[in-house]
Coordinates of C-alpha atoms in Angstrom, one line a residue:
Chain Q
M1 CA 17.3 7.9 -26.5
S2 CA 16.6 9.2 -23.1
G3 CA 13.4 7.3 -23.0
L4 CA 15.5 4.2 -24.5
L5 CA 17.4 4.7 -21.1
V6 CA 14.2 5.3 -19.0
F7 CA 12.3 2.3 -20.5
L8 CA 15.8 0.0 -19.9
S9 CA 15.9 1.7 -16.0
Q10 CA 12.1 0.4 -16.0
V11 CA 12.4 -3.0 -17.2
V12 CA 15.5 -4.1 -15.1
S13 CA 14.1 -2.6 -11.9
A14 CA 10.4 -5.1 -13.1
A15 CA 12.5 -7.4 -13.9
L16 CA 15.3 -7.7 -10.7
P17 CA 13.1 -9.2 -7.3
V18 CA 10.8 -11.0 -9.4
A19 CA 13.9 -12.3 -11.8
L20 CA 15.9 -14.2 -8.5
A21 CA 12.2 -15.1 -6.2
A22 CA 12.0 -17.2 -9.7
L23 CA 16.1 -18.5 -9.8
G24 CA 14.7 -19.5 -6.0
G25 CA 11.8 -21.3 -7.0
V26 CA 13.1 -23.3 -9.5
W27 CA 15.6 -24.3 -7.1
S28 CA 13.8 -25.4 -4.5
E29 CA 10.3 -27.1 -6.6
R30 CA 13.6 -28.4 -8.9
A31 CA 14.1 -30.5 -4.9
G32 CA 10.6 -31.9 -6.1
V33 CA 8.6 -29.4 -3.6
A34 CA 5.7 -26.5 -4.8
T35 CA 7.0 -22.8 -3.3
I36 CA 4.4 -20.8 -2.8
A37 CA 6.6 -19.3 -0.6
L38 CA 7.9 -16.9 -2.5
E39 CA 6.1 -14.5 -1.3
G40 CA 7.0 -14.2 1.8
Y41 CA 10.2 -14.8 1.8
V42 CA 10.8 -11.4 -0.7
L43 CA 8.7 -10.2 2.0
A44 CA 11.1 -10.8 5.1
G45 CA 14.5 -10.5 2.9
A46 CA 13.2 -7.5 1.8
F47 CA 12.4 -6.3 6.1
G48 CA 16.2 -8.3 6.3
A49 CA 17.6 -5.8 4.2
A50 CA 16.0 -2.8 6.3
V51 CA 17.2 -3.2 9.3
A52 CA 20.7 -4.5 8.8
A53 CA 20.7 -1.0 6.6
L54 CA 19.9 0.7 9.5
A55 CA 22.2 -0.6 11.8
T56 CA 24.3 -0.7 9.1
G57 CA 24.3 1.5 6.7
S58 CA 25.8 -0.5 3.9
A59 CA 23.9 -2.2 1.5
W60 CA 25.5 -5.3 1.0
V61 CA 25.0 -5.9 4.0
A62 CA 21.5 -5.7 3.8
A63 CA 21.4 -7.8 1.4
M64 CA 23.7 -10.6 3.0
A65 CA 21.3 -10.1 6.1
A66 CA 17.6 -10.5 3.8
M67 CA 19.5 -13.8 2.3
A68 CA 20.5 -15.2 5.9
L69 CA 16.3 -14.2 6.9
G70 CA 15.1 -15.6 4.0
A71 CA 17.5 -18.6 4.3
L72 CA 16.1 -18.7 7.8
L73 CA 11.7 -18.8 6.8
G74 CA 13.5 -21.2 4.0
W75 CA 14.5 -23.8 6.6
L76 CA 11.6 -23.3 8.7
F77 CA 9.2 -24.3 5.9
A78 CA 11.5 -27.2 4.8
T79 CA 10.8 -28.6 8.3
A80 CA 7.7 -28.3 7.4
T81 CA 7.6 -30.2 4.2
V82 CA 10.5 -32.5 4.2
R83 CA 11.1 -34.0 7.6
L84 CA 7.8 -33.0 9.6
R85 CA 5.7 -34.1 6.1
A86 CA 3.7 -31.1 6.0
N87 CA 1.5 -30.2 2.5
A88 CA 3.9 -27.7 1.3
I89 CA 0.8 -25.2 -0.4
V90 CA -0.6 -25.6 3.3
A91 CA 3.2 -25.0 4.6
G92 CA 3.6 -22.0 1.8
V93 CA 0.4 -20.2 2.4
A94 CA 1.6 -20.7 6.2
V95 CA 5.2 -19.1 5.8
N96 CA 3.2 -15.6 3.5
L97 CA 1.4 -15.0 6.3
L98 CA 4.3 -15.8 9.3
A99 CA 5.7 -12.7 7.0
A100 CA 2.8 -11.0 6.5
A101 CA 1.9 -10.2 9.8
G102 CA 5.8 -11.4 11.3
T103 CA 7.7 -8.2 9.8
R104 CA 4.4 -6.2 11.0
V105 CA 4.5 -6.5 14.5
A106 CA 8.2 -6.2 14.5
L107 CA 7.4 -2.6 12.4
K108 CA 5.8 -1.7 15.1
V109 CA 8.4 -3.4 18.8
L110 CA 11.2 -2.3 16.4
Y111 CA 9.9 0.7 14.9
D112 CA 7.4 2.0 16.8
S113 CA 5.1 2.4 13.3
A114 CA 2.3 0.4 12.0
S115 CA 3.1 1.5 8.2
N116 CA 7.5 1.8 7.9
S117 CA 10.6 1.8 8.7
P118 CA 12.2 4.3 9.1
P119 CA 14.8 5.7 6.0
L120 CA 17.7 4.6 5.1
P121 CA 21.2 6.3 5.6
L122 CA 22.0 5.5 1.9
G123 CA 23.6 8.2 -0.2
A124 CA 21.0 9.0 -3.3
S125 CA 22.5 8.7 -6.4
S126 CA 21.4 11.5 -9.4
G127 CA 22.1 11.8 -13.1
A128 CA 22.0 14.3 -15.7
S129 CA 18.3 12.8 -17.1
V130 CA 15.4 11.2 -15.2
G131 CA 17.3 7.4 -17.6
I132 CA 20.8 8.2 -16.5
A133 CA 19.8 9.0 -12.3
A134 CA 17.3 6.1 -12.5
L135 CA 20.0 3.1 -14.3
R136 CA 22.8 4.9 -11.3
E137 CA 20.6 3.7 -8.4
L138 CA 20.0 0.9 -10.4
A139 CA 23.5 0.8 -10.4
A140 CA 24.0 1.4 -7.3
S141 CA 22.1 -2.1 -5.9
P142 CA 23.8 -5.4 -5.2
A143 CA 21.4 -7.4 -6.3
L144 CA 21.8 -6.2 -9.8
W145 CA 25.4 -7.1 -9.3
M146 CA 24.3 -10.8 -8.0
A147 CA 21.3 -11.1 -9.5
P148 CA 23.7 -13.0 -12.8
L149 CA 25.9 -14.7 -10.9
L150 CA 23.5 -16.7 -8.9
G151 CA 21.6 -16.6 -12.7
L152 CA 24.7 -18.7 -14.5
A153 CA 25.9 -20.2 -10.9
S154 CA 22.0 -22.3 -10.8
H155 CA 22.5 -22.9 -14.4
V156 CA 25.5 -24.6 -14.4
A157 CA 25.1 -26.1 -10.7
L158 CA 22.0 -28.3 -11.6
A159 CA 23.1 -29.2 -14.8
R160 CA 26.7 -30.0 -14.0
S161 CA 27.6 -30.6 -9.8
V162 CA 26.6 -33.4 -7.9
F163 CA 24.6 -31.1 -5.8
G164 CA 22.6 -29.6 -8.4
L165 CA 22.2 -33.4 -9.7
R166 CA 21.1 -34.8 -6.4
V167 CA 18.5 -32.1 -6.0
T168 CA 17.4 -32.8 -9.6
A169 CA 17.3 -36.6 -9.0
C170 CA 14.7 -35.6 -5.2
G171 CA 12.5 -34.0 -7.4
E172 CA 12.4 -36.4 -10.2
N173 CA 12.4 -39.4 -8.5
P174 CA 12.9 -39.1 -5.5
S175 CA 13.4 -43.4 -3.7
A176 CA 15.5 -44.4 -7.0
A177 CA 17.8 -40.7 -5.3
R178 CA 17.3 -43.1 -2.0
S179 CA 18.3 -46.8 -3.5
L180 CA 21.8 -44.6 -4.6
G181 CA 22.0 -43.5 -0.6
V182 CA 21.2 -40.2 -1.7
S183 CA 20.0 -38.5 2.3
V184 CA 16.8 -36.7 -0.3
E185 CA 16.3 -35.0 2.9
R186 CA 18.9 -33.4 3.4
V187 CA 19.6 -32.3 -0.3
R188 CA 15.9 -31.6 0.3
T189 CA 15.6 -29.2 2.8
Q190 CA 18.9 -27.7 1.8
A191 CA 18.0 -26.6 -1.8
L192 CA 14.5 -24.7 0.0
V193 CA 17.0 -22.9 2.6
L194 CA 19.0 -21.9 -0.6
G195 CA 15.9 -21.3 -2.4
A196 CA 14.2 -19.0 0.0
A197 CA 18.4 -16.8 0.3
I198 CA 17.8 -16.2 -3.1
A199 CA 14.2 -14.9 -3.5
A200 CA 14.7 -13.4 -0.5
L201 CA 17.3 -11.1 -1.9
G202 CA 14.3 -9.9 -4.6
G203 CA 13.1 -8.1 -1.0
A204 CA 15.8 -6.7 -0.6
Q205 CA 15.8 -5.5 -4.4
L206 CA 12.5 -3.6 -3.5
T207 CA 13.5 -2.6 -0.1
L208 CA 16.7 -0.3 -1.1
H209 CA 15.2 1.0 -4.2
Q210 CA 12.6 2.2 -2.0
R211 CA 15.3 3.2 1.0
E212 CA 12.6 1.9 3.4
F213 CA 10.6 -0.4 4.1
V214 CA 6.9 -0.8 3.8
A215 CA 4.7 -2.8 5.3
Y216 CA 3.6 -5.8 2.1
M217 CA 5.5 -4.0 -0.3
S218 CA 6.1 -7.3 -1.9
G219 CA 2.9 -7.1 -3.3
G220 CA 3.3 -10.2 -5.0
R221 CA 5.3 -10.0 -6.4
G222 CA 6.1 -14.0 -5.7
F223 CA 3.5 -14.9 -7.6
L224 CA 4.6 -13.3 -10.2
A225 CA 7.8 -15.7 -10.1
L226 CA 6.5 -18.3 -9.3
A227 CA 4.9 -17.9 -12.6
A228 CA 8.0 -17.2 -14.0
V229 CA 8.7 -20.8 -13.6
I230 CA 6.4 -22.4 -14.6
L231 CA 6.5 -20.4 -18.2
G232 CA 10.6 -21.5 -17.3
R233 CA 10.0 -24.9 -17.5
W234 CA 12.0 -24.8 -13.8
T235 CA 15.4 -24.4 -15.7
P236 CA 17.4 -21.4 -14.0
R237 CA 17.7 -19.7 -17.8
G238 CA 13.3 -20.2 -18.0
A239 CA 13.2 -18.9 -15.3
I240 CA 15.2 -15.5 -15.1
V241 CA 14.2 -14.8 -19.5
W242 CA 10.3 -14.9 -18.5
A243 CA 11.2 -12.4 -15.5
V244 CA 12.4 -10.1 -17.4
A245 CA 10.0 -10.1 -20.0
I246 CA 7.0 -9.7 -16.7
G247 CA 9.7 -6.5 -16.4
A248 CA 8.5 -5.9 -19.6
L249 CA 5.4 -6.4 -20.1
S250 CA 5.2 -4.2 -16.5
A251 CA 7.6 -1.8 -18.3
L252 CA 4.9 -1.3 -21.1
E253 CA 1.9 -1.2 -18.9
T254 CA 3.7 1.5 -16.7
T255 CA 4.4 3.6 -19.5
L256 CA 0.9 3.1 -21.2
A257 CA -0.8 4.4 -17.5
G258 CA -0.2 7.9 -18.0
D259 CA -1.6 8.2 -21.3
D260 CA -3.8 6.5 -24.0
T261 CA -2.3 7.8 -26.6
M262 CA -0.2 5.5 -26.7
V263 CA -2.1 2.6 -26.6
P264 CA -1.9 1.3 -29.2
R265 CA -4.9 1.9 -32.1
A266 CA -5.7 -1.6 -32.9
A267 CA -6.8 -2.8 -29.3
L268 CA -8.5 0.6 -29.1
A269 CA -10.5 -0.6 -31.3
L270 CA -11.7 -3.7 -29.4
L271 CA -10.0 -1.6 -25.7
S272 CA -10.7 0.6 -22.7
P273 CA -8.2 2.0 -23.4
A274 CA -8.3 0.9 -18.9
A275 CA -9.3 -2.9 -20.5
F276 CA -6.0 -2.7 -22.6
R277 CA -4.0 -1.9 -19.6
A278 CA -6.1 -4.6 -16.9
L279 CA -5.3 -7.2 -19.5
V280 CA -1.8 -6.5 -19.8
Q281 CA -1.2 -6.6 -16.0
A282 CA -2.9 -10.5 -15.9
L283 CA -0.6 -11.4 -19.2
P284 CA 1.6 -13.6 -17.0
F285 CA -1.3 -15.1 -15.4
G286 CA -3.2 -16.0 -18.5
L287 CA 0.3 -17.3 -19.8
T288 CA 1.0 -19.3 -16.8
L289 CA -2.7 -20.6 -17.0
L290 CA -2.1 -22.2 -20.8
A291 CA 0.8 -23.3 -19.9
V292 CA 0.1 -25.3 -17.3
M293 CA -2.9 -26.6 -19.8
G294 CA 0.5 -28.1 -22.5
R295 CA -0.8 -25.5 -24.4
L296 CA 2.7 -23.1 -24.7
G297 CA 5.0 -26.8 -25.5
R298 CA 5.6 -28.7 -23.2
A299 CA 5.4 -27.9 -20.1
R300 CA 6.7 -31.2 -17.7
P301 CA 7.2 -30.4 -13.7
P302 CA 9.5 -32.0 -11.8
A303 CA 8.0 -36.0 -11.5
A304 CA 7.9 -35.7 -7.5
L305 CA 6.5 -32.8 -7.2
S306 CA 3.6 -32.3 -4.5
Chain J
M1 CA -24.4 -8.1 27.4
V2 CA -23.1 -11.8 28.8
L3 CA -21.6 -11.0 25.1
A4 CA -20.3 -7.7 25.7
A5 CA -18.3 -8.2 28.3
L6 CA -17.1 -11.9 27.2
A7 CA -15.5 -8.6 24.8
S8 CA -14.3 -6.3 26.8
L9 CA -12.2 -9.1 27.9
A10 CA -11.2 -9.7 24.9
L11 CA -10.2 -6.2 24.1
P12 CA -7.4 -5.5 25.4
A13 CA -5.6 -2.8 24.0
R14 CA -8.6 -0.8 25.8
R15 CA -7.1 3.2 26.8
T16 CA -9.4 5.7 28.9
E17 CA -7.4 9.0 28.9
G18 CA -6.9 10.9 33.0
A19 CA -9.2 13.0 33.6
P20 CA -11.8 15.3 31.6
A21 CA -11.4 19.3 31.4
A22 CA -13.9 20.8 32.6
V23 CA -17.1 21.3 30.9
P24 CA -17.9 24.5 28.8
N25 CA -20.8 26.5 29.8
G26 CA -24.4 25.4 27.4
H27 CA -23.0 21.9 26.7
R28 CA -22.9 18.7 29.4
R29 CA -20.6 16.1 30.1
V30 CA -20.9 13.3 27.1
R31 CA -18.7 9.8 27.3
V32 CA -17.1 8.8 23.5
G33 CA -15.8 6.0 22.6
L34 CA -13.8 5.5 19.5
V35 CA -12.3 2.1 17.6
F36 CA -9.4 2.2 15.4
D37 CA -9.3 -0.2 12.7
V38 CA -6.6 -3.8 13.6
G39 CA -3.8 -2.4 13.3
G40 CA -4.9 1.5 12.1
R41 CA -3.5 4.0 15.5
G42 CA -0.2 4.8 14.4
D43 CA -0.6 5.1 10.4
K44 CA 0.7 9.3 10.1
S45 CA -3.1 9.8 8.5
F46 CA -6.2 9.0 8.6
N47 CA -6.3 6.7 12.1
D48 CA -4.2 9.5 13.9
G49 CA -6.1 12.1 12.6
A50 CA -9.5 10.4 15.2
Y51 CA -7.3 10.3 17.6
E52 CA -6.4 13.8 17.6
G53 CA -10.1 15.3 16.8
L54 CA -10.8 12.5 20.2
M55 CA -8.2 14.5 22.5
R56 CA -10.1 17.9 21.5
A57 CA -12.8 16.7 22.8
R58 CA -11.4 16.0 25.2
R59 CA -9.9 19.3 26.4
E60 CA -12.5 21.3 25.0
L61 CA -15.5 19.9 25.6
G62 CA -14.3 18.1 28.6
A63 CA -15.2 15.2 26.9
E64 CA -14.6 11.2 28.6
V65 CA -12.4 9.8 26.3
E66 CA -11.8 6.3 25.3
Y67 CA -10.4 4.0 22.2
V68 CA -10.1 0.7 21.5
E69 CA -7.8 -0.6 19.1
P70 CA -9.1 -4.2 17.9
A71 CA -6.7 -6.9 18.0
D72 CA -8.3 -8.7 15.5
S73 CA -10.7 -8.0 12.7
D74 CA -13.5 -10.4 14.0
D75 CA -13.3 -7.8 17.2
R76 CA -13.8 -4.5 15.8
A77 CA -18.1 -5.1 16.4
A78 CA -17.4 -6.6 19.5
A79 CA -15.2 -3.0 20.5
L80 CA -18.5 -1.0 18.8
R81 CA -20.7 -3.7 21.1
M82 CA -18.6 -2.7 24.5
F83 CA -19.1 0.8 24.5
A84 CA -23.1 0.8 23.7
S85 CA -23.0 -1.5 26.5
R86 CA -21.7 1.0 28.5
G87 CA -24.0 3.5 27.5
F88 CA -21.5 6.5 25.2
D89 CA -23.1 8.7 23.8
R90 CA -21.4 8.6 20.6
V91 CA -19.6 5.1 19.4
M92 CA -17.4 6.7 16.6
A93 CA -15.2 3.7 14.2
I94 CA -12.5 4.6 11.6
G95 CA -12.6 3.3 8.0
Y96 CA -15.4 2.7 6.0
V97 CA -14.6 -1.7 6.8
F98 CA -16.7 -0.2 9.6
S99 CA -19.8 -0.2 7.7
R100 CA -21.4 -3.6 7.7
D101 CA -20.2 -3.5 11.7
V102 CA -21.8 0.0 12.4
D103 CA -24.9 -1.2 10.8
E104 CA -25.9 -4.3 12.8
V105 CA -24.6 -3.2 16.3
A106 CA -26.6 0.2 16.1
R107 CA -29.8 -2.3 15.0
D108 CA -29.7 -4.2 18.7
N109 CA -28.8 -0.9 20.3
P110 CA -31.6 1.6 19.2
D111 CA -30.4 4.4 21.9
T112 CA -26.9 4.4 21.4
E113 CA -25.3 6.8 17.9
F114 CA -23.3 5.8 16.3
A115 CA -20.9 7.8 13.5
C116 CA -18.0 6.3 10.9
I117 CA -15.9 7.7 9.4
D118 CA -16.0 6.8 5.3
Y119 CA -18.9 5.0 6.1
A120 CA -20.4 3.3 2.7
P121 CA -24.4 3.4 3.2
P122 CA -25.6 -0.8 2.1
E123 CA -26.7 -2.1 -0.3
D124 CA -30.5 -0.6 0.5
G125 CA -30.0 3.0 0.6
R126 CA -30.8 2.6 4.2
V127 CA -28.9 4.1 6.8
P128 CA -29.7 2.8 10.4
R129 CA -31.8 6.3 12.2
N130 CA -29.1 6.1 15.1
V131 CA -26.2 6.1 12.4
V132 CA -24.0 9.3 10.7
G133 CA -22.0 8.5 7.9
L134 CA -19.1 11.0 7.8
R135 CA -17.8 11.4 4.3
F136 CA -15.7 14.5 2.9
R137 CA -15.2 16.3 -0.2
E138 CA -12.1 15.2 -1.1
E139 CA -12.5 16.7 -5.1
E140 CA -12.5 20.0 -3.5
G141 CA -9.1 19.8 -1.7
S142 CA -7.6 18.5 -4.9
F143 CA -9.1 21.6 -6.5
L144 CA -6.8 23.8 -4.9
V145 CA -3.8 21.6 -4.6
G146 CA -4.4 20.9 -8.3
A147 CA -5.1 25.1 -9.1
L148 CA -1.6 24.6 -7.4
A149 CA 0.1 22.5 -9.2
G150 CA -1.3 23.7 -12.0
L151 CA 0.4 27.6 -11.0
H152 CA 3.8 25.8 -9.2
S153 CA 4.8 23.5 -12.7
R154 CA 8.0 25.5 -15.0
S155 CA 7.2 22.6 -17.5
H156 CA 3.3 23.3 -17.5
A157 CA 2.9 19.4 -17.9
V158 CA 1.0 18.4 -13.6
G159 CA 1.0 14.6 -12.9
F160 CA -1.6 12.2 -10.6
V161 CA -0.9 9.5 -9.4
G162 CA -4.3 7.3 -8.0
G163 CA -4.3 3.5 -5.8
M164 CA -6.7 1.3 -6.6
D165 CA -8.8 2.4 -9.8
I166 CA -11.7 3.1 -8.2
P167 CA -15.1 5.8 -7.5
L168 CA -13.5 6.9 -5.3
I169 CA -9.9 8.0 -6.3
R170 CA -11.2 8.9 -9.7
R171 CA -13.0 12.0 -7.6
F172 CA -9.2 12.9 -6.0
E173 CA -8.0 12.9 -10.0
H174 CA -11.3 14.6 -11.1
G175 CA -11.3 18.0 -8.1
Y176 CA -6.9 17.2 -8.7
T177 CA -7.9 18.6 -13.0
A178 CA -10.3 20.8 -12.4
G179 CA -8.5 23.5 -10.5
V180 CA -5.2 22.6 -12.7
R181 CA -7.6 23.6 -15.4
A182 CA -8.7 26.5 -13.4
T183 CA -5.1 28.2 -12.9
C184 CA -3.1 26.5 -15.9
P185 CA -5.5 26.2 -18.7
A186 CA -2.9 24.8 -21.2
C187 CA -1.2 22.4 -18.5
R188 CA -1.0 18.7 -19.5
V189 CA -2.3 16.8 -16.8
V190 CA -0.8 13.0 -17.0
A191 CA -2.5 10.3 -14.6
S192 CA -2.1 7.0 -13.7
Y193 CA -3.6 4.0 -11.1
A194 CA -1.6 1.5 -9.7
G195 CA -4.0 -1.5 -10.0
S196 CA -7.5 -2.9 -9.6
T197 CA -7.1 -4.3 -6.6
P198 CA -6.8 -2.8 -2.7
S199 CA -3.2 -3.9 -2.9
A200 CA -2.1 -0.9 -5.6
F201 CA -2.5 1.3 -2.4
K202 CA 0.7 -1.0 -0.4
D203 CA 3.2 -1.1 -3.5
P204 CA 6.0 1.8 -3.3
E205 CA 8.1 0.1 -6.4
K206 CA 4.7 0.5 -8.6
G207 CA 4.4 3.6 -7.7
A208 CA 8.7 4.8 -8.2
A209 CA 7.4 2.7 -11.4
L210 CA 4.4 5.5 -13.1
A211 CA 6.3 8.4 -10.6
T212 CA 9.5 7.4 -13.5
A213 CA 7.1 7.4 -16.7
Q214 CA 5.6 10.8 -16.1
Y215 CA 9.3 12.2 -14.5
A216 CA 9.8 11.2 -17.3
S217 CA 7.6 12.6 -20.4
G218 CA 8.0 16.4 -18.6
V219 CA 5.6 16.1 -16.1
D220 CA 7.4 17.9 -12.7
V221 CA 4.6 18.4 -10.1
I222 CA 3.4 14.5 -8.6
F223 CA 0.1 14.5 -6.7
H224 CA -1.0 11.0 -5.2
A225 CA -3.9 9.6 -3.5
S226 CA -3.0 5.6 -3.1
G227 CA -2.2 4.7 0.1
S228 CA 1.5 3.9 0.6
T229 CA 2.1 3.8 -2.9
G230 CA 2.7 7.2 -2.1
H231 CA 6.3 6.5 -1.2
G232 CA 7.4 5.8 -4.1
V233 CA 6.1 8.5 -6.1
F234 CA 8.4 10.6 -3.9
V235 CA 11.3 7.9 -3.9
A236 CA 11.6 8.6 -7.4
A237 CA 10.6 12.8 -6.2
Q238 CA 13.5 13.2 -4.8
R239 CA 15.4 10.7 -7.4
F240 CA 14.4 13.1 -10.4
H241 CA 14.8 16.0 -8.2
R242 CA 11.4 17.1 -8.9
A243 CA 8.3 17.6 -6.5
A244 CA 5.1 16.1 -5.5
I245 CA 1.8 16.7 -3.1
G246 CA 0.9 14.5 0.0
V247 CA -2.5 13.6 0.5
D248 CA -5.0 13.1 3.5
A249 CA -2.4 13.7 6.4
D250 CA 0.9 16.6 6.1
Q251 CA 2.9 14.0 4.5
H252 CA 6.1 16.8 4.4
D253 CA 8.5 14.6 6.8
E254 CA 7.9 11.7 5.0
M255 CA 10.6 12.8 1.8
P256 CA 11.5 16.9 3.6
G257 CA 12.4 18.6 0.3
V258 CA 9.9 17.1 -2.0
V259 CA 6.0 17.3 -0.3
I260 CA 5.7 20.9 -1.4
T261 CA 2.3 20.5 0.2
S262 CA -0.2 18.4 1.0
M263 CA -4.2 17.6 0.9
L264 CA -5.3 17.2 4.4
K265 CA -8.5 15.1 5.1
R266 CA -9.4 16.4 7.8
V267 CA -10.4 13.7 10.8
D268 CA -10.0 15.4 14.1
V269 CA -12.7 17.7 12.6
A270 CA -15.4 15.8 11.6
I271 CA -14.6 13.6 15.0
F272 CA -14.9 16.5 16.8
N273 CA -17.5 18.4 14.6
V274 CA -19.7 15.2 15.8
A275 CA -18.9 15.4 19.4
R276 CA -19.7 19.5 20.1
D277 CA -23.4 18.4 18.8
A278 CA -23.8 15.9 21.5
S279 CA -21.8 18.0 23.8
L280 CA -24.8 20.5 23.0
G281 CA -27.2 17.8 23.3
R282 CA -27.7 18.2 19.2
I283 CA -27.1 15.6 16.3
D284 CA -26.8 15.9 12.7
R285 CA -27.9 13.5 10.2
G286 CA -26.8 15.1 7.5
D287 CA -27.9 14.0 4.7
H288 CA -30.6 10.6 4.9
G289 CA -27.3 9.7 7.5
I290 CA -24.7 11.1 5.3
R291 CA -22.5 14.0 7.0
S292 CA -20.5 15.5 4.6
F293 CA -17.7 17.2 5.1
G294 CA -15.6 20.0 2.4
L295 CA -13.8 23.8 2.0
V296 CA -17.1 25.1 3.6
D297 CA -16.6 23.4 7.0
G298 CA -13.6 22.9 7.0
G299 CA -13.4 19.2 6.8
V300 CA -11.0 19.2 3.2
D301 CA -7.6 21.6 3.1
Y302 CA -3.8 21.8 2.4
V303 CA -0.4 22.7 4.4
R304 CA 0.0 26.0 3.3
T305 CA 1.2 28.0 6.7
G306 CA 4.6 26.7 8.5
P307 CA 8.1 25.5 7.4
H308 CA 6.1 22.2 5.6
A309 CA 4.8 24.8 2.9
A310 CA 7.7 27.3 2.8
S311 CA 8.7 25.8 -1.1
L312 CA 6.0 27.4 -2.3
D313 CA 5.1 30.6 -3.6
P314 CA 2.9 32.8 -1.6
A315 CA 1.5 34.8 -5.1
H316 CA 0.2 31.5 -5.0
I317 CA -1.2 30.8 -2.0
A318 CA -3.1 33.8 -2.4
R319 CA -3.9 32.9 -5.5
V320 CA -5.2 29.4 -4.5
E321 CA -7.7 31.3 -1.8
A322 CA -9.2 32.8 -3.6
L323 CA -10.1 30.4 -5.7
R324 CA -11.1 28.8 -2.3
G325 CA -13.4 31.3 -1.7
E326 CA -15.1 30.6 -4.6
V327 CA -15.8 27.2 -4.2
V328 CA -17.2 28.7 -0.5
A329 CA -19.0 30.8 -2.1
G330 CA -20.4 28.0 -4.6
R331 CA -19.7 30.5 -7.3
V332 CA -17.6 27.4 -8.2
R333 CA -18.3 23.9 -8.6
V334 CA -15.8 21.2 -8.2
P335 CA -16.5 18.4 -10.6
G336 CA -16.3 15.1 -8.0
A337 CA -17.1 11.8 -9.8

């Protein structure tokens, strides 16, 4: 029972940042703009959350500030790609570099450190066992409660609302949308800003969980999220399901990491424990490759995605 | 020459530290230049340790010291050239990333002596004759904190969290495990690594996940050698009321009440030693250009005195100090690779 609680907490804490980033990715890719920039949004969100939490001592204000900073970065990205028609991949790489360098400069200027922010003034939770303490800690994070709400809202909005349908139209056939009087530029910009804000909330989760900002702490979660977007076939539900699957893989790898006896006997016949763990780590990317090759059912990206 | 002049223009972060102290008898006044890595200063570890050693050379040897923090990784070699062209007695580079830059600049400046912390020799193994690589026997320091962890643990299960799974970090693990075995043969040692790429040194969330799994399995002390990934280990230790051991520098202040001690890599000792040799007109090239510092010369150590070691049992420290004596005397050999 206790082991199960620990595992559950590990899955949730690994999946949460990826799921939020993936949800943000769905919004922007459904509008027809490739978002390699998710990694940058996560990192910027993590930093924004730290600044706000240090200033106010509130986890909720931290989450909002992360979303605001993400939205700002998303607006920059939208200006470059939608208005100025820059290549989305190049602009996305630029956003990632900007977030990595910008957070380090700000860290130096604001907190005179090359590596981390001061600890956040948030109360620590505790519990009778490791599993309960870990779950309580997660429950104290706004991101845990906002993620399902945002997922549900995104699902309904993309399928039913006027704005959601327009986003999809801009991603599938922008010239048809334009001929019906939809401002493709405006809809895409709105979708990119919204997506960036949601993705940045994933970064806030990292900072709140770690109780400080650490340079480069996004650690490739934005790219894992991109894998979840593709595997989930550009739907909010699919992206979240795959983010949770990636989280479960990560929790599995973490559990196996310290204990070679937990590695399945069958796998050991072929691989060393270290090779098995590396395989588990690489699995999401391998599956993504299969998905884009069309080997995992039909993976049809939005037609105008570029 | 022109290049060097241009380089010095492009290096805004050059600093000289006031008038140096008097030169002790038998020494001569030396000029020591030190090049940090990009964004290195203020890391509360390694680079700050190097600065410490440089300042000690200024205080105790009356050395003229100057340091540079390049603005860009392309400026590393330029910074080394700048010191060489100005006739510095010793030019020191902080970090293995400088290894090839040092080789190149040293070949072009055969009359200047260079030293590089954590230097990796070139592929052909031929270290230029005016280069000394400064290495640390991390396994010896890890051995002592392992011995301490073995004594400190009540659950008879201790953990290790490594960053990137590479031979260097394995050395920490092997030394640590040997230390645990020395004081607690019955203890279980659990070791996990954050990944197989350099980002494994910068992923605190991963560190927390690994530490959580270890603490949940009954471990009550974890030693980390994982860069900022280790912050996550401290977070988990605080969350679950367990103990952790820091690395490289005294990490007590990262998470007070959690870090019971830290394994110290005394970069300051290495830097000061090289400066003192220069000041005495000596050169110690070690073993084919590699000098390694260990317990015997204080190049590695652990925090055992003062308020940052308050949670340690004095009887445990005494036991570990006895083991230190064994290692220094050569009666106990600590496994590395």
